[in-house]
Coordinates of C-alpha atoms in Angstrom, one line a residue:
Chain O
M1464 CA 24.5 0.6 -10.6
S1465 CA 26.0 -1.5 -13.3
I1466 CA 24.5 -1.6 -16.9
A1467 CA 24.5 -5.0 -19.5
V1468 CA 24.0 -4.7 -23.0
K1469 CA 23.7 -8.5 -24.5
H1470 CA 23.4 -9.4 -28.0
V1471 CA 21.7 -6.1 -29.0
T1472 CA 20.6 -5.7 -32.5
K1473 CA 19.2 -3.1 -34.2
S1474 CA 18.4 -2.1 -38.0
F1475 CA 16.8 1.2 -39.6
G1476 CA 15.0 -0.3 -42.7
T1477 CA 18.0 -1.8 -44.7
F1478 CA 21.0 -0.4 -42.6
V1479 CA 22.0 -2.2 -39.5
A1480 CA 22.4 0.1 -37.0
L1481 CA 23.8 -2.3 -34.5
N1482 CA 25.1 -5.9 -35.0
D1483 CA 24.9 -8.3 -32.0
V1484 CA 26.5 -5.8 -29.5
S1485 CA 27.5 -6.9 -26.0
L1486 CA 28.6 -4.5 -23.5
E1487 CA 29.2 -4.2 -19.7
V1488 CA 29.5 -0.8 -18.0
P1489 CA 30.5 -1.2 -14.6
G1490 CA 28.7 0.3 -11.7
G1491 CA 30.3 4.0 -11.1
A1492 CA 32.0 4.0 -14.1
L1493 CA 32.5 6.9 -16.7
L1494 CA 32.3 5.3 -20.0
A1495 CA 32.9 6.7 -23.6
L1496 CA 31.2 5.3 -26.7
L1497 CA 33.7 6.5 -29.4
G1498 CA 33.1 6.2 -33.1
P1499 CA 32.9 7.8 -36.4
S1500 CA 29.4 8.9 -37.3
G1501 CA 27.1 6.0 -38.2
S1502 CA 28.9 3.7 -36.1
G1503 CA 25.9 3.1 -34.0
K1504 CA 27.3 4.8 -30.9
T1505 CA 24.1 7.0 -30.4
T1506 CA 22.1 4.1 -31.4
L1507 CA 23.5 2.0 -28.5
L1508 CA 23.1 5.0 -26.3
R1509 CA 19.6 5.6 -27.0
I1510 CA 18.5 1.8 -26.4
I1511 CA 20.2 2.0 -23.2
A1512 CA 18.1 4.7 -22.4
G1513 CA 15.0 3.2 -23.5
L1514 CA 14.5 6.0 -26.2
E1515 CA 14.8 3.4 -29.1
A1516 CA 13.9 0.0 -29.0
A1517 CA 16.2 -3.2 -29.8
D1518 CA 15.0 -5.5 -32.5
S1519 CA 16.8 -8.3 -30.4
G1520 CA 18.8 -8.5 -27.5
T1521 CA 18.5 -7.4 -23.8
V1522 CA 19.5 -4.5 -21.5
L1523 CA 20.2 -5.0 -17.9
Y1524 CA 20.3 -2.5 -15.0
A1525 CA 22.3 -4.3 -12.4
D1526 CA 20.2 -7.4 -12.4
E1527 CA 17.0 -6.2 -13.7
D1528 CA 16.1 -6.9 -17.2
V1529 CA 14.6 -3.2 -18.5
T1530 CA 14.6 -4.1 -22.0
G1531 CA 10.6 -4.0 -22.0
T1532 CA 10.8 -0.6 -19.8
A1533 CA 9.6 2.7 -21.1
V1534 CA 12.2 5.6 -20.7
R1535 CA 10.0 7.2 -18.1
D1536 CA 9.9 4.4 -15.6
R1537 CA 13.8 3.7 -16.1
H1538 CA 15.1 6.3 -14.1
V1539 CA 17.9 7.5 -16.5
G1540 CA 19.3 11.3 -16.6
F1541 CA 19.7 11.8 -20.4
V1542 CA 21.5 15.0 -21.7
F1543 CA 20.6 15.3 -25.2
Q1544 CA 23.1 16.9 -27.8
H1545 CA 21.4 19.9 -28.6
Y1546 CA 20.0 19.9 -24.9
A1547 CA 16.5 20.0 -25.8
L1548 CA 15.9 22.7 -22.9
F1549 CA 12.3 23.9 -22.4
K1550 CA 12.7 27.2 -24.3
H1551 CA 9.3 28.7 -22.5
L1552 CA 10.6 27.5 -18.7
S1553 CA 13.1 29.4 -16.6
V1554 CA 16.1 27.3 -15.7
F1555 CA 14.7 26.5 -12.3
E1556 CA 11.6 25.3 -13.9
N1557 CA 13.6 23.5 -16.5
V1558 CA 15.4 21.5 -13.6
A1559 CA 12.5 21.2 -11.4
F1560 CA 10.4 19.3 -14.3
G1561 CA 11.7 15.8 -13.7
L1562 CA 10.7 16.2 -10.0
R1563 CA 7.3 18.1 -10.5
V1564 CA 6.1 15.4 -13.0
R1565 CA 7.1 12.5 -10.6
G1566 CA 4.9 14.5 -7.9
E1567 CA 7.9 15.8 -5.2
S1568 CA 6.7 18.0 -2.7
R1569 CA 6.9 21.8 -3.5
S1570 CA 9.6 22.5 -0.7
G1571 CA 11.1 19.2 -1.8
V1572 CA 11.6 20.3 -5.3
K1573 CA 12.9 23.6 -4.4
D1574 CA 15.5 22.2 -1.9
R1575 CA 16.7 19.9 -4.7
V1576 CA 16.8 22.3 -7.5
R1577 CA 18.8 24.6 -5.3
K1578 CA 21.4 22.1 -4.4
L1579 CA 21.9 21.3 -8.0
L1580 CA 22.4 24.5 -9.3
R1581 CA 25.0 24.9 -6.9
L1582 CA 26.5 21.9 -8.2
V1583 CA 26.7 23.0 -11.7
Q1584 CA 27.4 26.5 -10.7
L1585 CA 24.5 28.3 -11.7
E1586 CA 23.2 29.8 -8.7
G1587 CA 21.5 33.3 -9.4
L1588 CA 20.4 32.2 -13.0
E1589 CA 17.3 30.4 -11.7
R1590 CA 14.9 33.0 -13.5
A1591 CA 16.7 33.3 -16.8
V1592 CA 15.3 31.5 -19.6
P1593 CA 17.4 29.3 -21.8
A1594 CA 17.4 31.9 -24.9
Q1595 CA 19.6 34.0 -22.3
L1596 CA 21.9 31.7 -21.5
S1597 CA 25.6 30.8 -23.1
G1598 CA 26.1 27.6 -25.0
G1599 CA 28.1 25.9 -21.6
Q1600 CA 25.3 27.5 -19.4
R1601 CA 22.7 25.9 -21.4
Q1602 CA 24.7 22.3 -21.1
R1603 CA 25.2 22.5 -17.5
V1604 CA 21.4 23.3 -17.3
A1605 CA 20.6 19.9 -19.3
L1606 CA 22.7 18.2 -17.0
A1607 CA 21.3 19.7 -13.9
R1608 CA 17.7 18.8 -15.4
A1609 CA 18.8 15.1 -15.9
L1610 CA 20.5 14.6 -12.4
A1611 CA 17.6 16.0 -10.5
A1612 CA 15.4 13.0 -10.2
E1613 CA 18.4 11.0 -8.9
P1614 CA 18.5 8.9 -11.9
K1615 CA 20.2 5.7 -11.7
V1616 CA 22.5 6.2 -14.4
L1617 CA 23.4 9.2 -16.4
L1618 CA 23.6 9.0 -20.4
L1619 CA 24.9 12.2 -22.5
D1620 CA 25.1 12.3 -26.5
E1621 CA 27.7 14.4 -27.5
P1622 CA 27.7 16.3 -24.5
F1623 CA 30.2 18.9 -25.7
G1624 CA 29.4 18.7 -29.4
A1625 CA 28.0 21.8 -29.6
L1626 CA 30.5 24.0 -27.7
D1627 CA 33.2 26.0 -28.9
A1628 CA 37.0 24.7 -28.2
K1629 CA 37.7 26.4 -25.0
V1630 CA 34.4 26.0 -23.2
R1631 CA 34.6 22.3 -24.5
Q1632 CA 38.0 22.1 -22.6
E1633 CA 36.7 23.4 -19.3
L1634 CA 33.5 21.6 -19.2
R1635 CA 35.5 18.4 -20.1
Q1636 CA 37.2 18.7 -16.9
W1637 CA 34.5 19.9 -14.9
L1638 CA 32.4 16.8 -15.9
R1639 CA 35.2 14.6 -14.9
R1640 CA 35.3 16.2 -11.5
L1641 CA 31.6 16.4 -11.1
H1642 CA 31.7 12.4 -11.7
D1643 CA 34.5 11.9 -9.2
E1644 CA 32.1 13.5 -6.7
I1645 CA 28.9 11.8 -7.3
H1646 CA 29.9 8.6 -8.6
L1647 CA 27.2 8.1 -10.9
T1648 CA 27.3 5.2 -13.5
S1649 CA 27.6 7.3 -16.9
V1650 CA 28.1 6.6 -20.2
F1651 CA 28.7 9.4 -23.2
V1652 CA 28.7 9.3 -26.7
T1653 CA 31.6 11.6 -28.6
H1654 CA 33.4 11.5 -31.7
D1655 CA 36.3 13.3 -30.4
Q1656 CA 39.0 10.7 -29.4
E1657 CA 40.9 13.4 -27.2
E1658 CA 37.4 14.1 -25.3
A1659 CA 37.2 10.2 -24.6
F1660 CA 40.4 9.6 -23.7
E1661 CA 40.6 12.6 -21.2
V1662 CA 37.3 12.1 -19.5
A1663 CA 36.6 8.2 -19.4
D1664 CA 37.9 5.6 -17.6
Q1665 CA 36.6 3.0 -19.9
V1666 CA 36.5 3.8 -23.7
V1667 CA 34.6 1.6 -26.0
I1668 CA 35.3 2.3 -29.6
M1669 CA 32.8 1.3 -32.3
N1670 CA 32.5 1.0 -36.1
R1671 CA 29.7 0.0 -38.4
G1672 CA 27.6 -1.1 -35.7
G1673 CA 30.2 -3.2 -33.8
I1674 CA 32.5 -2.8 -30.9
E1675 CA 36.0 -2.5 -32.2
Q1676 CA 37.8 -2.7 -29.0
T1677 CA 36.8 -1.8 -25.1
G1678 CA 39.7 -0.7 -22.7
T1679 CA 41.0 1.9 -20.5
P1680 CA 42.7 5.1 -22.7
E1681 CA 46.2 3.9 -22.1
E1682 CA 45.4 0.0 -23.1
I1683 CA 44.0 1.5 -26.2
F1684 CA 46.4 3.9 -27.2
E1685 CA 49.4 1.4 -26.3
H1686 CA 47.7 -1.6 -27.8
P1687 CA 45.3 -0.8 -30.7
A1688 CA 43.3 -4.2 -31.2
S1689 CA 42.8 -3.5 -34.8
P1690 CA 43.7 -1.5 -38.2
F1691 CA 40.4 0.5 -37.6
V1692 CA 41.3 1.6 -34.0
M1693 CA 44.8 2.4 -35.1
D1694 CA 43.7 4.8 -38.0
F1695 CA 40.9 6.0 -35.8
L1696 CA 43.2 7.5 -33.2
G1697 CA 44.7 9.6 -35.9
N1698 CA 48.0 11.3 -36.3
V1699 CA 49.3 8.0 -37.9
N1700 CA 50.7 7.1 -41.0
V1701 CA 49.8 3.8 -43.1
F1702 CA 51.8 1.5 -45.5
Q1703 CA 50.7 -1.4 -47.4
G1704 CA 53.3 -4.2 -47.4
V1705 CA 53.7 -8.0 -46.8
V1706 CA 55.1 -10.3 -44.1
Q1707 CA 56.9 -13.3 -44.4
G1708 CA 59.2 -15.6 -42.1
G1709 CA 59.0 -13.4 -39.3
R1710 CA 59.9 -10.2 -41.3
A1711 CA 57.6 -7.4 -42.3
R1712 CA 58.7 -5.9 -45.9
L1713 CA 56.9 -2.3 -46.6
G1714 CA 58.7 -1.5 -49.7
E1715 CA 62.5 -0.7 -48.7
L1716 CA 61.7 -1.0 -45.4
E1717 CA 62.3 -4.1 -43.6
V1718 CA 61.8 -4.8 -39.9
A1719 CA 61.2 -7.9 -37.8
Y1720 CA 58.0 -9.2 -37.1
P1721 CA 58.4 -12.5 -35.3
E1722 CA 54.6 -12.6 -34.6
Y1723 CA 54.1 -14.1 -38.1
P1724 CA 56.8 -16.7 -38.7
F1725 CA 55.6 -18.9 -41.4
D1726 CA 56.5 -19.0 -44.7
E1727 CA 53.6 -17.8 -46.9
S1728 CA 53.6 -14.4 -47.7
R1729 CA 50.5 -12.3 -46.7
A1730 CA 49.6 -9.0 -47.2
A1731 CA 50.0 -6.8 -44.1
T1732 CA 49.4 -3.0 -43.1
A1733 CA 51.5 -1.0 -40.9
F1734 CA 51.0 2.1 -38.9
I1735 CA 53.5 4.5 -37.8
R1736 CA 52.4 7.4 -35.4
S1737 CA 53.8 10.6 -36.5
H1738 CA 55.8 10.9 -33.5
E1739 CA 57.2 7.5 -33.7
L1740 CA 59.2 8.6 -37.1
E1741 CA 62.4 10.2 -36.8
I1742 CA 64.0 12.6 -39.4
V1743 CA 67.9 12.0 -40.1
R1744 CA 70.2 13.7 -42.7
K1745 CA 72.0 10.3 -43.0
R1746 CA 71.3 6.8 -43.3
N1747 CA 72.3 5.4 -39.4
G1748 CA 72.3 1.6 -40.3
R1749 CA 68.2 1.5 -39.2
P1750 CA 65.9 0.9 -41.4
S1751 CA 64.9 4.0 -43.2
L1752 CA 63.2 5.4 -46.2
E1753 CA 64.5 8.0 -48.5
V1754 CA 61.9 11.0 -48.5
K1755 CA 61.7 14.7 -49.7
V1756 CA 60.4 17.4 -47.4
T1757 CA 57.3 18.9 -48.8
H1758 CA 55.8 21.2 -46.2
I1759 CA 56.7 22.4 -42.6
N1760 CA 54.1 23.4 -40.4
P1761 CA 55.8 25.2 -37.4
A1762 CA 53.3 24.4 -34.9
R1763 CA 53.2 23.7 -31.2
P1764 CA 54.3 21.7 -29.5
V1765 CA 55.7 19.9 -32.2
V1766 CA 56.6 20.8 -35.9
K1767 CA 54.5 19.0 -38.3
V1768 CA 56.7 17.9 -41.3
R1769 CA 55.4 16.9 -44.4
V1770 CA 57.5 14.5 -46.5
H1771 CA 56.9 12.4 -49.7
S1772 CA 58.5 8.8 -50.6
E1773 CA 59.0 8.7 -54.2
A1774 CA 59.8 4.9 -53.8
F1775 CA 56.3 4.2 -52.0
G1776 CA 54.5 6.9 -53.5
V1777 CA 53.0 8.2 -50.3
G1778 CA 53.2 11.3 -48.1
L1779 CA 54.1 11.0 -44.4
T1780 CA 53.5 13.3 -41.7
V1781 CA 56.6 13.7 -39.3
D1782 CA 56.3 15.2 -35.7
V1783 CA 59.8 16.9 -34.9
G1784 CA 60.5 18.2 -31.6
W1785 CA 61.9 21.9 -31.7
E1786 CA 65.1 21.3 -30.4
D1787 CA 65.5 18.5 -33.3
F1788 CA 64.0 21.0 -35.7
S1789 CA 66.6 23.3 -35.2
D1790 CA 69.4 21.0 -35.0
L1791 CA 68.4 19.6 -38.5
Q1792 CA 67.9 23.0 -40.2
L1793 CA 65.2 21.4 -42.4
R1794 CA 64.1 23.1 -45.8
V1795 CA 61.4 22.5 -47.9
G1796 CA 62.7 20.4 -51.2
E1797 CA 65.6 18.6 -49.4
T1798 CA 66.3 14.9 -49.1
V1799 CA 66.1 13.4 -46.0
Y1800 CA 65.7 9.8 -44.3
V1801 CA 62.8 8.9 -41.7
S1802 CA 63.3 5.8 -39.8
P1803 CA 60.7 4.5 -37.6
R1804 CA 61.4 4.2 -33.8
Q1805 CA 58.3 2.0 -33.5
L1806 CA 55.8 0.4 -35.9
R1807 CA 52.5 -1.8 -35.7
V1808 CA 51.6 -4.5 -38.2
F1809 CA 48.4 -5.8 -38.9
V1810 CA 48.4 -9.0 -40.9
Q1811 CA 45.0 -9.1 -43.1
D1812 CA 42.5 -11.7 -42.1
Y1813 CA 42.6 -15.0 -43.8
A1814 CA 38.8 -14.8 -44.8
I1815 CA 38.7 -13.5 -48.4
Chain D
M989 CA 35.4 42.7 -29.7
A990 CA 35.0 45.7 -31.9
E991 CA 32.2 47.7 -32.8
T992 CA 30.2 45.6 -35.8
P993 CA 30.3 47.5 -38.5
K994 CA 26.8 48.8 -40.1
A995 CA 25.7 46.5 -42.9
P996 CA 26.3 48.3 -46.4
P997 CA 23.3 49.5 -48.3
I998 CA 22.1 46.8 -50.7
P999 CA 23.5 47.5 -54.0
P1000 CA 21.1 47.2 -57.0
R1001 CA 21.2 43.8 -58.6
A1002 CA 21.4 42.9 -61.7
Q1003 CA 18.4 41.2 -62.0
D1004 CA 15.9 44.0 -60.8
D1005 CA 13.4 45.0 -63.4
P1006 CA 13.4 48.4 -64.8
A1007 CA 11.6 51.0 -62.6
A1008 CA 8.9 51.1 -64.9
V1009 CA 8.1 47.9 -64.9
R1010 CA 8.0 47.6 -61.0
V1011 CA 5.9 50.6 -60.8
A1012 CA 3.2 49.3 -63.3
L1013 CA 3.1 46.3 -61.1
V1014 CA 2.6 47.7 -57.9
L1015 CA 0.1 50.1 -59.1
T1016 CA -1.7 47.4 -60.8
A1017 CA -1.9 45.5 -57.4
V1018 CA -2.9 48.3 -55.5
A1019 CA -5.7 49.3 -58.1
I1020 CA -7.0 45.6 -58.1
M1021 CA -6.8 45.5 -54.1
A1022 CA -9.1 48.9 -53.6
F1023 CA -11.4 48.0 -56.2
F1024 CA -12.3 44.4 -55.1
V1025 CA -11.4 44.7 -51.6
V1026 CA -11.3 48.0 -50.2
V1027 CA -14.3 49.9 -51.9
P1028 CA -16.6 46.9 -51.4
L1029 CA -15.6 47.1 -47.8
V1030 CA -15.9 50.5 -47.1
N1031 CA -19.3 50.2 -49.1
V1032 CA -20.8 47.9 -46.6
F1033 CA -20.3 50.7 -43.7
V1034 CA -21.5 53.2 -45.6
Q1035 CA -24.5 51.3 -46.6
A1036 CA -25.2 50.1 -43.2
F1037 CA -24.9 53.4 -41.7
A1038 CA -26.9 55.3 -44.5
N1039 CA -29.8 55.9 -42.1
G1040 CA -27.8 56.9 -39.0
V1041 CA -26.5 55.0 -36.1
H1042 CA -29.9 54.9 -34.5
A1043 CA -31.5 53.2 -37.8
Y1044 CA -28.3 50.5 -37.6
W1045 CA -28.6 49.4 -33.9
D1046 CA -32.8 49.0 -34.8
N1047 CA -32.0 47.0 -37.8
L1048 CA -29.4 44.7 -35.8
F1049 CA -31.4 44.4 -32.2
H1050 CA -35.0 45.3 -32.7
D1051 CA -35.6 42.7 -35.4
A1052 CA -36.6 39.5 -33.8
D1053 CA -35.3 37.4 -36.6
T1054 CA -32.1 39.3 -37.2
L1055 CA -31.4 39.1 -33.4
H1056 CA -32.3 35.3 -33.4
S1057 CA -29.8 35.0 -36.2
I1058 CA -27.1 36.6 -34.3
K1059 CA -27.5 34.4 -31.4
L1060 CA -27.7 31.0 -33.2
T1061 CA -24.4 31.9 -34.8
L1062 CA -23.0 32.7 -31.5
M1063 CA -24.3 29.4 -30.5
V1064 CA -23.2 27.3 -33.6
A1065 CA -19.7 28.9 -34.2
P1066 CA -18.2 27.9 -30.6
V1067 CA -19.1 24.3 -30.9
A1068 CA -17.8 23.6 -34.3
V1069 CA -14.5 25.5 -33.3
G1070 CA -14.3 23.4 -30.1
L1071 CA -14.8 20.3 -32.5
N1072 CA -12.1 21.3 -34.6
L1073 CA -9.6 22.4 -31.8
V1074 CA -9.5 18.7 -30.5
F1075 CA -9.7 17.2 -34.3
G1076 CA -6.9 19.7 -35.4
I1077 CA -4.5 19.1 -32.6
A1078 CA -4.9 15.1 -32.8
A1079 CA -4.3 15.5 -36.4
A1080 CA -1.6 17.7 -36.4
W1081 CA 0.2 15.6 -33.6
A1082 CA -0.2 12.5 -35.8
I1083 CA 1.2 14.1 -38.7
A1084 CA 4.1 15.8 -37.3
R1085 CA 5.0 13.3 -34.8
F1086 CA 4.2 10.0 -36.0
R1087 CA 5.0 7.8 -39.2
F1088 CA 2.2 5.4 -39.7
P1089 CA 0.7 4.0 -42.9
G1090 CA -1.9 6.6 -44.5
R1091 CA 0.0 9.4 -43.1
T1092 CA 0.1 10.8 -46.6
L1093 CA -3.6 10.2 -47.1
L1094 CA -4.5 11.8 -44.0
T1095 CA -2.7 14.9 -44.9
A1096 CA -4.6 15.0 -48.2
L1097 CA -7.9 14.3 -46.8
I1098 CA -7.4 17.1 -44.3
D1099 CA -7.9 19.3 -47.3
L1100 CA -11.0 17.8 -48.8
P1101 CA -13.4 20.2 -47.0
F1102 CA -11.4 23.3 -48.4
S1103 CA -11.6 21.6 -52.1
V1104 CA -14.8 20.4 -52.0
S1105 CA -18.1 22.9 -52.4
P1106 CA -20.1 23.4 -49.3
V1107 CA -23.2 23.1 -51.2
V1108 CA -22.0 19.4 -52.1
V1109 CA -21.1 18.9 -48.2
G1110 CA -24.8 20.3 -47.5
L1111 CA -26.0 17.7 -49.9
F1112 CA -24.0 14.8 -48.7
L1113 CA -25.5 15.7 -44.9
L1114 CA -28.9 15.5 -46.1
L1115 CA -28.3 12.5 -47.7
L1116 CA -27.0 11.0 -44.6
F1117 CA -29.2 12.5 -41.9
G1118 CA -32.3 13.6 -43.7
L1119 CA -35.5 12.1 -43.6
Q1120 CA -34.9 9.8 -46.8
G1121 CA -31.4 9.7 -45.8
T1122 CA -29.2 6.7 -44.6
F1123 CA -29.8 7.3 -41.0
G1124 CA -33.2 8.9 -41.6
P1125 CA -35.5 6.1 -40.6
W1126 CA -33.5 5.5 -37.3
L1127 CA -33.2 9.2 -36.4
R1128 CA -37.0 9.5 -37.0
A1129 CA -37.5 6.2 -34.8
H1130 CA -35.6 7.7 -32.1
D1131 CA -37.1 11.0 -32.4
L1132 CA -33.6 12.8 -33.5
K1133 CA -33.6 15.9 -35.8
I1134 CA -30.1 16.7 -37.1
V1135 CA -31.1 18.5 -40.7
F1136 CA -33.2 21.6 -40.6
A1137 CA -32.2 21.6 -37.0
Y1138 CA -29.2 23.0 -34.7
P1139 CA -27.0 19.6 -34.6
G1140 CA -27.0 20.1 -38.8
L1141 CA -25.8 23.3 -38.5
V1142 CA -22.9 22.6 -35.9
I1143 CA -22.2 19.3 -38.1
A1144 CA -22.0 21.5 -41.2
T1145 CA -20.1 24.3 -40.2
A1146 CA -17.4 21.6 -38.3
F1147 CA -17.1 19.8 -41.7
V1148 CA -16.4 22.8 -43.8
T1149 CA -14.1 24.2 -41.4
F1150 CA -12.3 20.9 -40.3
P1151 CA -8.9 21.9 -41.9
V1152 CA -8.3 25.4 -40.5
V1153 CA -6.6 24.5 -37.0
A1154 CA -4.8 21.2 -38.5
R1155 CA -3.4 23.0 -41.1
E1156 CA -2.2 25.9 -38.8
L1157 CA -0.7 23.5 -36.1
T1158 CA 0.7 20.7 -38.6
P1159 CA 3.8 23.0 -39.8
L1160 CA 4.3 24.6 -36.7
M1161 CA 4.8 21.4 -34.9
E1162 CA 6.8 20.4 -37.7
A1163 CA 9.2 22.9 -37.1
L1164 CA 9.5 22.9 -33.4
G1165 CA 10.3 19.4 -33.6
A1166 CA 9.9 16.8 -30.8
D1167 CA 13.2 17.1 -29.0
E1168 CA 11.5 19.0 -26.1
E1169 CA 8.8 16.3 -25.6
V1170 CA 11.4 13.4 -25.9
A1171 CA 13.2 15.2 -23.3
A1172 CA 9.9 15.5 -21.1
V1173 CA 9.4 11.8 -21.3
S1174 CA 12.7 10.9 -20.4
L1175 CA 12.4 12.9 -17.3
G1176 CA 9.3 10.8 -16.3
A1177 CA 6.5 12.9 -17.8
R1178 CA 3.3 11.1 -19.1
G1179 CA 1.5 11.6 -22.3
W1180 CA -1.0 14.3 -20.8
Q1181 CA 1.7 15.9 -18.6
V1182 CA 4.0 16.4 -22.2
F1183 CA 1.3 17.9 -24.0
R1184 CA 0.2 20.1 -21.3
L1185 CA 3.5 21.3 -19.9
I1186 CA 5.6 21.3 -22.9
T1187 CA 3.7 21.1 -26.4
L1188 CA 0.8 23.5 -25.6
P1189 CA 3.0 26.5 -24.2
N1190 CA 5.1 25.9 -27.5
I1191 CA 2.2 26.1 -29.8
K1192 CA -0.3 28.0 -28.1
W1193 CA 0.1 31.3 -30.4
G1194 CA -0.5 29.1 -33.7
L1195 CA -3.1 27.3 -31.8
L1196 CA -4.6 30.6 -30.9
Y1197 CA -4.7 32.1 -34.7
G1198 CA -6.0 28.5 -35.8
V1199 CA -9.0 29.0 -33.7
I1200 CA -9.8 32.8 -34.2
L1201 CA -9.4 32.1 -38.1
C1202 CA -11.5 29.0 -37.5
N1203 CA -14.1 31.1 -35.8
A1204 CA -14.0 33.8 -38.4
R1205 CA -14.8 30.7 -41.3
A1206 CA -17.7 29.0 -39.1
M1207 CA -19.4 32.5 -38.6
G1208 CA -19.3 33.1 -41.9
E1209 CA -20.2 29.8 -43.6
F1210 CA -23.2 29.9 -45.7
G1211 CA -23.2 27.2 -48.6
A1212 CA -23.4 24.0 -46.8
V1213 CA -25.3 25.6 -43.9
Y1214 CA -27.7 27.3 -46.5
V1215 CA -28.7 23.6 -47.7
V1216 CA -28.9 21.6 -44.2
S1217 CA -30.3 24.6 -42.4
G1218 CA -33.8 24.9 -44.5
H1219 CA -33.6 28.5 -44.2
I1220 CA -36.1 28.7 -41.3
A1221 CA -36.3 32.5 -40.3
G1222 CA -36.4 32.9 -36.5
K1223 CA -35.4 29.3 -36.3
T1224 CA -32.3 28.2 -38.3
D1225 CA -31.2 31.2 -39.7
T1226 CA -27.4 32.2 -39.0
M1227 CA -26.1 35.4 -39.8
P1228 CA -24.8 34.9 -43.6
L1229 CA -28.3 33.1 -44.3
R1230 CA -30.2 36.1 -42.8
V1231 CA -28.1 38.6 -44.9
E1232 CA -28.9 36.9 -47.7
K1233 CA -32.8 36.8 -46.7
L1234 CA -33.0 40.5 -45.9
F1235 CA -31.2 41.5 -49.1
Q1236 CA -33.9 39.3 -51.0
E1237 CA -36.7 41.1 -49.1
Y1238 CA -35.3 44.5 -50.4
N1239 CA -34.3 45.5 -46.7
L1240 CA -30.8 46.9 -48.0
P1241 CA -30.0 49.0 -44.7
G1242 CA -30.8 45.6 -42.8
A1243 CA -28.9 43.6 -44.9
F1244 CA -26.0 45.9 -44.3
A1245 CA -26.0 46.1 -41.1
V1246 CA -25.7 42.4 -40.5
A1247 CA -23.2 42.3 -43.0
S1248 CA -21.3 44.8 -41.5
V1249 CA -20.8 42.8 -38.1
L1250 CA -19.5 40.1 -40.6
A1251 CA -17.2 42.3 -41.9
M1252 CA -15.9 43.9 -38.4
L1253 CA -15.3 40.2 -37.6
A1254 CA -13.0 39.6 -40.3
L1255 CA -11.1 42.7 -39.5
V1256 CA -10.2 41.6 -36.2
T1257 CA -9.5 38.3 -37.5
L1258 CA -7.0 40.1 -40.2
F1259 CA -5.3 42.0 -37.2
V1260 CA -5.0 39.3 -34.8
K1261 CA -3.7 37.2 -37.4
T1262 CA -0.9 40.0 -38.3
A1263 CA -0.2 40.2 -34.7
L1264 CA 0.1 36.3 -33.9
E1265 CA 1.9 35.7 -37.3
W1266 CA 4.8 38.4 -36.5
K1267 CA 4.7 36.9 -32.8
T1268 CA 5.0 33.1 -34.0
R1269 CA 7.6 34.2 -36.8
R1270 CA 9.6 35.7 -34.0
D1271 CA 9.4 32.6 -31.8
L1272 CA 10.2 30.3 -34.8
A1273 CA 13.2 32.3 -35.6
E1274 CA 14.5 32.3 -31.9
A1275 CA 14.1 28.5 -31.7
H1276 CA 15.9 28.2 -35.1
R1277 CA 18.6 30.7 -33.6
L1278 CA 19.2 28.7 -30.6
Q1279 CA 19.3 25.5 -32.6
T1280 CA 21.9 26.6 -34.9
E1281 CA 23.9 28.1 -32.1
G1282 CA 24.0 24.6 -30.3
A1283 CA 25.0 23.0 -33.9
E1284 CA 27.7 25.3 -34.3
S1285 CA 31.5 24.8 -33.5

């Protein structure tokens, strides 16, 4: 079932959490709301669920307007950030809760719970209480509980936020497979771009109560729509400069920028990802920048080299492949040149 | 994982007071406790049993007025506790779960019965329900008796013990948080189902302790009840009032026998309180551990 959010605004006191947000979630999609804390992503999720009421705007499930419908009548599965499992109930009773309060028959409850526990791979733990489970197991109980009453949509608030890195990785892939199996329209909130890009079909990047960009992970990574998206995706070096007459000038770096052919010069911000920079010993005719090596972090899969540009007064991070690294024989304190293979320029808005 | 090393002994801290000061303080505290609490408590039992177990039994159960006072107390206290149970849960729920105008005022007002002298409470009930009181003529017209009768005793007792359950539950419910209740609602539970299936199991120990403490206060209530009861032996005398009356009549063994029953009630309450506090603390620590464990990484 598809979800549509139309012109939703929500304030908490003077803080505007969501400002005229509209969003479409196609039926059967797995969509990630990605953004820094305070961007409004959790508020949007809670409004979709009905846990929070919008100040204005509407929420539709398929073609049904559910804006005024209470959460208990919306039939959503909601997975809470810290799971909010019922501490005093066993795993079985936790999962059965949604069925029991809706008056499901005893045998119906039993069959459905068994089926769900098999789905989330928790068979044999029916009698355990939440305190006896690991973080990953608790997360899966929360998921089974949310799925028990056959919800129309599944909503997850930072579903992996509370887990350690290894478990998180496993559960991520598992959630993706689960979604491929049951094809329930799902929305999850995360601040971790790796998580969003790995799990979701559609990623919505949010910032300050608004949506910056919506698209598939490839679209967003290859064509970031705004400086914020570029910066938020991380591993990126930022330069300030100007554009004029089809060229972008960033200090001693000058590159073609045909998107801005006008004569008037305008301030611009350029972004170069760490892996789009190349270190060379001698200038090779391409635009390049003289820098000093300040730090070498021999990480995997690439060496992270910190360099400092005197002319610009900025530090840059360059990803160097291990093969190139052994060819270059870099030492801290050496002077080398970096040249961008690719860069993105965002001209600042006309509005002042 | 390697074996967890044992915690090293706590080293003496620089801000620790000298041994002489510590010993002096501890001894003072113990001496005061012994003088004001332990000695009188033991004395109550010694006096009660001064003429032997048989006399003690006679004093309690073969004195019609004393027997009536015990029965009356057993009739008043449970009703007052029941009223406060309903009120306490409602107030704690409102304060811990909702933000509404007047919330701070409500929190302050709940403590009012503890800060006002019970005698004043009694007088205030007389002024409302007495013959010359605000509702006096109406009550008389409908042949209803509140003061100098059972309803007055219940109202006075309930009023004075009002805060007990609410004060016990409010911090507990605030500490527990609303997460599980919200989760229950998202799964389709109605208000009553949320309370019965989720909230009540989580607060049951705190609630039980509140009820026991409330009961102890209700059975021991003197001031307010003294004013509204009219102190009629065999009719409106509760146990504490009976103790006072027997004492005035120089029937010391009788007075101490009734007093010993109240003292035993206090001891039982203390024991249950300690047990439940230990349990509640453990549950809270467990809830906290689960939360922080969940929040880590």
